[in-house]
Amino acid sequence: MARPYDVYEARCPTRMVLDRIADKWAVLILDRLRAGPVRFNHLRRDINGISQKVLSQTLKRLERDGLVSRAVFPTVPVTVEYTLTPLGHTLTDTVAAIAHWAERNMDAVLKAQAAYDARAGAG
Amino acid sequence: MARPYDVYEARCPTRMVLDRIADKWAVLILDRLRAGPVRFNHLRRDINGISQKVLSQTLKRLERDGLVSRAVFPTVPVTVEYTLTPLGHTLTDTVAAIAHWAERNMDAVLKAQAAYDARAGAG
DNA sequence: CCGTATCCGCGAGGATACTG
DNA sequence: CAGTATCCTCGCGGATACGG
């Protein structure tokens, strides 16, 4: 609106948001939710290597930021589904692009690292 | 490319790359370099709040990953310019989109947080 | 099944001082 | 100007155990 947010300002609230969404786990979670609702333990299995605590924390923050919604179904045992909100959907394409960039350009990065290390090592 | 990289695998090298580029400071640096070469202390001033150490570290990693190149000019005192590589350019649009998403949707996020906190506090 | 609670190591990253 | 070196804090995130 009238107030221009500037992510380059140290005290701008956008910095908090940037810190949340520019996060490895958040990126993977948001990307994983693109296809539809996913249950907690399903996410846990899919995102190989994430701990229960960190998954829980990250989901809670994403929910608080309005990117993800949490639905509890009173089955026995209880079922919980996480779904992208409309706001979340506006972000996932961007976030998914980052994850996929890593996959597509992995070889180039590895090559660059090898060249850099060779230069540093040899002189 | 016989080998398919999968960012959901814990031991996939793409995880390292994702960890690097899904980083607040890296995002800001890459976005800042879009317009052209920038000197070290200029970056330091522009990216409000970043420390000298972290800027140096992040730039070195980005250089190692082949996203940024470093050019030294033998002036007195010495001048150092950081520039995006072609590989870096393939990433900046995506990365910039994240930073700008934060600015554009800040109000929505703040509103969601307020609603969440009200719910959590009241009942 | 879906979490919360607790302990704790480790490394990111800020502050400060110094060098080429 | 463009860093490196050092110290120190703080909280991320893994491991484990337990509750709803």
Coordinates of C-alpha atoms (C1' of nucleotides) in Angstrom, one line a residue:
Chain A
M1 CA 0.0 0.0 0.0
A2 CA 1.2 3.4 0.9
R3 CA 4.1 2.0 3.0
P4 CA 6.9 0.8 0.9
Y5 CA 8.6 -2.3 2.4
D6 CA 12.4 -2.5 1.7
V7 CA 14.1 -5.8 2.2
Y8 CA 17.4 -4.1 2.2
E9 CA 16.6 -2.3 5.4
A10 CA 17.8 -4.1 8.6
R11 CA 14.7 -3.4 10.6
C12 CA 12.1 -4.0 7.9
P13 CA 9.7 -6.8 8.8
T14 CA 10.3 -8.3 5.4
R15 CA 13.6 -9.5 6.7
M16 CA 11.8 -11.9 9.1
V17 CA 9.7 -13.2 6.2
L18 CA 12.8 -13.6 4.1
D19 CA 14.5 -15.5 6.8
R20 CA 11.5 -17.9 7.0
I21 CA 11.0 -18.6 3.4
A22 CA 14.6 -18.5 2.4
D23 CA 15.1 -21.7 4.4
K24 CA 16.0 -25.1 3.1
W25 CA 13.3 -26.9 5.1
A26 CA 10.6 -24.4 4.3
V27 CA 11.4 -24.6 0.6
L28 CA 11.1 -28.4 0.6
I29 CA 7.9 -28.4 2.6
L30 CA 6.2 -25.8 0.5
D31 CA 7.2 -27.6 -2.7
R32 CA 6.0 -30.9 -1.3
L33 CA 2.5 -29.4 -0.5
R34 CA 2.0 -28.2 -4.1
A35 CA 0.3 -31.4 -5.2
G36 CA -2.2 -31.3 -2.4
P37 CA -2.8 -31.9 1.3
V38 CA -0.2 -34.1 3.1
R39 CA -0.2 -35.6 6.5
F40 CA 2.5 -35.0 9.1
N41 CA 4.3 -38.3 9.0
H42 CA 4.0 -38.5 5.3
L43 CA 5.9 -35.2 5.0
R44 CA 8.4 -36.5 7.5
R45 CA 9.1 -39.5 5.4
D46 CA 9.1 -37.6 2.1
I47 CA 11.5 -34.9 3.2
N48 CA 14.4 -37.2 3.9
G49 CA 16.6 -36.1 6.8
I50 CA 14.3 -33.6 8.6
S51 CA 13.7 -34.2 12.3
Q52 CA 10.3 -34.4 13.9
K53 CA 11.0 -31.3 15.9
V54 CA 12.1 -29.1 13.0
L55 CA 9.2 -30.3 10.8
S56 CA 6.8 -29.4 13.5
Q57 CA 8.5 -26.0 14.1
T58 CA 8.6 -25.1 10.5
L59 CA 5.0 -26.1 9.9
K60 CA 3.9 -24.0 12.8
R61 CA 5.7 -21.0 11.5
L62 CA 4.4 -21.4 8.0
E63 CA 0.9 -21.7 9.5
R64 CA 1.4 -18.6 11.6
D65 CA 2.6 -16.7 8.5
G66 CA -0.6 -17.7 6.7
L67 CA 1.1 -19.9 4.1
V68 CA -0.1 -23.3 5.3
S69 CA -3.3 -24.4 7.0
R70 CA -3.7 -27.2 9.4
A71 CA -6.8 -29.5 9.4
V72 CA -7.5 -32.0 12.2
F73 CA -9.8 -35.0 11.5
P74 CA -11.2 -36.7 14.6
T75 CA -10.3 -40.2 13.5
V76 CA -8.6 -42.7 15.8
P77 CA -5.8 -42.1 15.8
V78 CA -6.1 -38.5 14.8
T79 CA -5.4 -37.5 11.3
V80 CA -3.8 -34.1 10.5
E81 CA -3.5 -32.6 7.0
Y82 CA -1.4 -29.7 5.9
T83 CA -2.5 -27.7 2.9
L84 CA -1.3 -24.6 1.1
T85 CA -3.4 -21.5 1.6
P86 CA -4.1 -19.2 -1.3
L87 CA -1.3 -17.0 -0.1
G88 CA 1.0 -20.0 0.1
H89 CA 0.1 -20.8 -3.5
T90 CA 1.4 -17.5 -4.6
L91 CA 4.8 -18.4 -3.3
T92 CA 5.3 -22.0 -4.2
D93 CA 6.1 -21.6 -7.8
T94 CA 9.0 -19.3 -6.9
V95 CA 10.1 -21.6 -4.1
A96 CA 9.9 -24.7 -6.2
A97 CA 12.0 -23.0 -8.9
I98 CA 14.8 -22.7 -6.4
A99 CA 14.7 -26.4 -5.5
H100 CA 14.6 -27.4 -9.1
W101 CA 17.3 -25.0 -10.1
A102 CA 19.6 -26.9 -7.7
E103 CA 18.7 -30.1 -9.4
R104 CA 19.2 -28.8 -12.9
N105 CA 22.4 -27.0 -12.2
M106 CA 24.1 -29.3 -9.8
D107 CA 26.6 -30.5 -12.4
A108 CA 27.7 -26.9 -13.2
V109 CA 28.0 -26.1 -9.5
L110 CA 30.1 -29.2 -8.8
K111 CA 32.3 -28.3 -11.8
A112 CA 32.8 -24.7 -10.6
Q113 CA 33.7 -26.0 -7.1
A114 CA 36.3 -28.4 -8.5
A115 CA 37.8 -25.6 -10.6
Y116 CA 37.9 -23.2 -7.6
D117 CA 39.5 -25.8 -5.3
A118 CA 42.1 -26.7 -7.9
R119 CA 43.0 -23.0 -8.3
A120 CA 43.2 -22.5 -4.6
G121 CA 45.2 -25.7 -4.1
A122 CA 47.6 -25.3 -7.0
G123 CA 48.1 -21.6 -6.8
Chain B
M1 CA 22.8 -36.6 -17.3
A2 CA 22.1 -40.2 -16.5
R3 CA 22.2 -39.4 -12.8
P4 CA 18.9 -37.8 -11.6
Y5 CA 19.5 -35.5 -8.6
D6 CA 16.7 -35.5 -6.0
V7 CA 16.6 -32.7 -3.5
Y8 CA 14.4 -34.8 -1.3
E9 CA 17.2 -37.3 -0.7
A10 CA 19.2 -36.5 2.5
R11 CA 22.5 -37.3 1.0
C12 CA 22.0 -35.7 -2.4
P13 CA 24.5 -32.9 -3.1
T14 CA 21.6 -30.6 -4.2
R15 CA 20.9 -30.3 -0.5
M16 CA 24.2 -28.4 0.0
V17 CA 23.3 -26.1 -2.9
L18 CA 19.8 -25.5 -1.6
D19 CA 21.3 -24.7 1.8
R20 CA 23.5 -22.1 0.2
I21 CA 21.0 -20.3 -2.1
A22 CA 18.0 -20.6 0.3
D23 CA 19.8 -18.2 2.5
K24 CA 18.7 -14.7 3.5
W25 CA 22.1 -13.1 2.8
A26 CA 22.8 -15.0 -0.4
V27 CA 19.4 -13.9 -1.7
L28 CA 20.0 -10.3 -1.0
I29 CA 23.5 -10.3 -2.4
L30 CA 22.5 -12.1 -5.6
D31 CA 19.6 -9.7 -6.0
R32 CA 21.8 -6.7 -5.5
L33 CA 24.3 -7.9 -8.2
R34 CA 21.6 -8.1 -10.8
A35 CA 22.1 -4.5 -12.0
G36 CA 25.9 -5.0 -12.5
P37 CA 29.2 -5.2 -10.7
V38 CA 29.4 -3.9 -7.2
R39 CA 32.3 -3.3 -4.9
F40 CA 32.7 -5.0 -1.5
N41 CA 32.0 -2.0 0.8
H42 CA 29.2 -0.9 -1.5
L43 CA 27.5 -4.2 -1.0
R44 CA 28.2 -3.9 2.7
R45 CA 26.4 -0.5 2.9
D46 CA 23.6 -1.5 0.6
I47 CA 22.7 -4.7 2.5
N48 CA 21.8 -3.1 5.8
G49 CA 22.7 -5.2 8.8
I50 CA 25.1 -7.7 7.2
S51 CA 28.5 -8.0 9.0
Q52 CA 31.8 -7.8 7.2
K53 CA 32.6 -11.4 8.1
V54 CA 29.4 -12.8 6.8
L55 CA 29.5 -10.8 3.6
S56 CA 33.0 -12.1 3.0
Q57 CA 32.1 -15.7 3.8
T58 CA 28.9 -15.6 1.6
L59 CA 30.7 -14.0 -1.3
K60 CA 33.5 -16.6 -1.2
R61 CA 31.0 -19.4 -1.2
L62 CA 29.0 -17.9 -4.1
E63 CA 32.3 -17.5 -5.9
R64 CA 33.2 -21.1 -5.2
D65 CA 29.8 -22.3 -6.5
G66 CA 30.4 -20.4 -9.7
L67 CA 27.6 -17.9 -9.2
V68 CA 29.7 -14.9 -8.6
S69 CA 33.1 -13.8 -10.0
R70 CA 35.6 -11.6 -8.3
A71 CA 37.7 -9.0 -10.2
V72 CA 40.6 -7.2 -8.6
F73 CA 41.8 -3.9 -10.0
P74 CA 45.4 -2.8 -9.0
T75 CA 44.4 0.7 -8.0
V76 CA 45.6 2.3 -4.8
P77 CA 43.9 1.4 -2.7
V78 CA 42.8 -1.8 -4.4
T79 CA 39.4 -2.1 -6.0
V80 CA 37.4 -5.3 -6.0
E81 CA 34.3 -5.9 -8.0
Y82 CA 31.8 -8.7 -7.7
T83 CA 29.8 -9.7 -10.7
L84 CA 27.3 -12.3 -11.5
T85 CA 28.5 -15.2 -13.7
P86 CA 26.2 -16.5 -16.5
L87 CA 25.3 -19.3 -14.1
G88 CA 24.5 -16.8 -11.5
H89 CA 22.2 -15.0 -13.9
T90 CA 20.1 -18.1 -14.4
L91 CA 19.3 -18.0 -10.7
T92 CA 18.8 -14.4 -9.9
D93 CA 15.4 -14.0 -11.3
T94 CA 14.1 -16.7 -9.1
V95 CA 16.0 -15.5 -6.1
A96 CA 14.8 -11.9 -6.6
A97 CA 11.2 -13.1 -6.9
I98 CA 11.5 -14.4 -3.3
A99 CA 12.8 -11.1 -2.0
H100 CA 10.1 -9.2 -3.8
W101 CA 7.4 -11.6 -2.7
A102 CA 8.2 -10.7 0.8
E103 CA 7.8 -7.0 0.1
R104 CA 4.6 -7.4 -1.8
N105 CA 2.9 -9.8 0.6
M106 CA 4.2 -8.4 3.9
D107 CA 0.8 -7.0 4.8
A108 CA -0.9 -10.3 4.3
V109 CA 1.6 -12.1 6.4
L110 CA 1.4 -9.6 9.2
K111 CA -2.4 -9.9 9.1
A112 CA -2.1 -13.7 9.2
Q113 CA 0.2 -13.6 12.2
A114 CA -2.1 -11.3 14.1
A115 CA -5.0 -13.6 13.5
Y116 CA -3.0 -16.6 14.5
D117 CA -1.8 -15.0 17.7
A118 CA -5.3 -13.8 18.6
R119 CA -6.6 -17.3 18.2
A120 CA -3.8 -18.8 20.2
G121 CA -4.2 -16.2 22.9
A122 CA -8.0 -16.1 23.2
G123 CA -8.8 -19.7 22.7
Chain C
dC1 C1' -0.7 -41.1 14.7
dC2 C1' 0.6 -36.5 15.9
dG3 C1' 2.8 -34.1 18.1
dT4 C1' 5.3 -31.5 22.8
dA5 C1' 9.2 -31.4 26.2
dT6 C1' 13.9 -31.4 27.3
dC7 C1' 18.8 -31.7 26.9
dC8 C1' 22.7 -30.4 24.4
dG9 C1' 26.4 -29.9 20.7
dC10 C1' 27.8 -27.3 17.2
dG11 C1' 28.3 -23.9 14.0
dA12 C1' 26.3 -19.4 12.2
dG13 C1' 27.2 -15.0 12.6
dG14 C1' 27.8 -10.4 15.3
dA15 C1' 31.6 -7.4 17.6
dT16 C1' 36.1 -6.0 17.5
dA17 C1' 40.8 -5.5 16.2
dC18 C1' 44.3 -5.8 12.9
dT19 C1' 46.7 -6.3 8.0
dG20 C1' 48.0 -5.5 2.9
Chain D
dC1 C1' 39.4 -0.2 0.3
dA2 C1' 39.1 -5.0 1.1
dG3 C1' 39.5 -8.1 3.6
dT4 C1' 41.5 -11.7 7.7
dA5 C1' 41.7 -13.2 12.7
dT6 C1' 39.7 -14.0 17.1
dC7 C1' 36.4 -14.3 20.6
dC8 C1' 31.9 -15.2 22.1
dT9 C1' 27.0 -15.7 22.1
dC10 C1' 22.9 -17.6 20.7
dG11 C1' 19.7 -20.5 18.8
dC12 C1' 19.2 -24.1 15.0
dG13 C1' 18.5 -28.5 14.8
dG14 C1' 19.4 -33.6 16.1
dA15 C1' 18.4 -37.3 19.7
dT16 C1' 15.5 -39.0 23.0
dA17 C1' 11.5 -39.5 25.9
dC18 C1' 7.0 -38.8 26.8
dG19 C1' 1.7 -37.1 26.3
dG20 C1' -3.0 -36.6 23.8

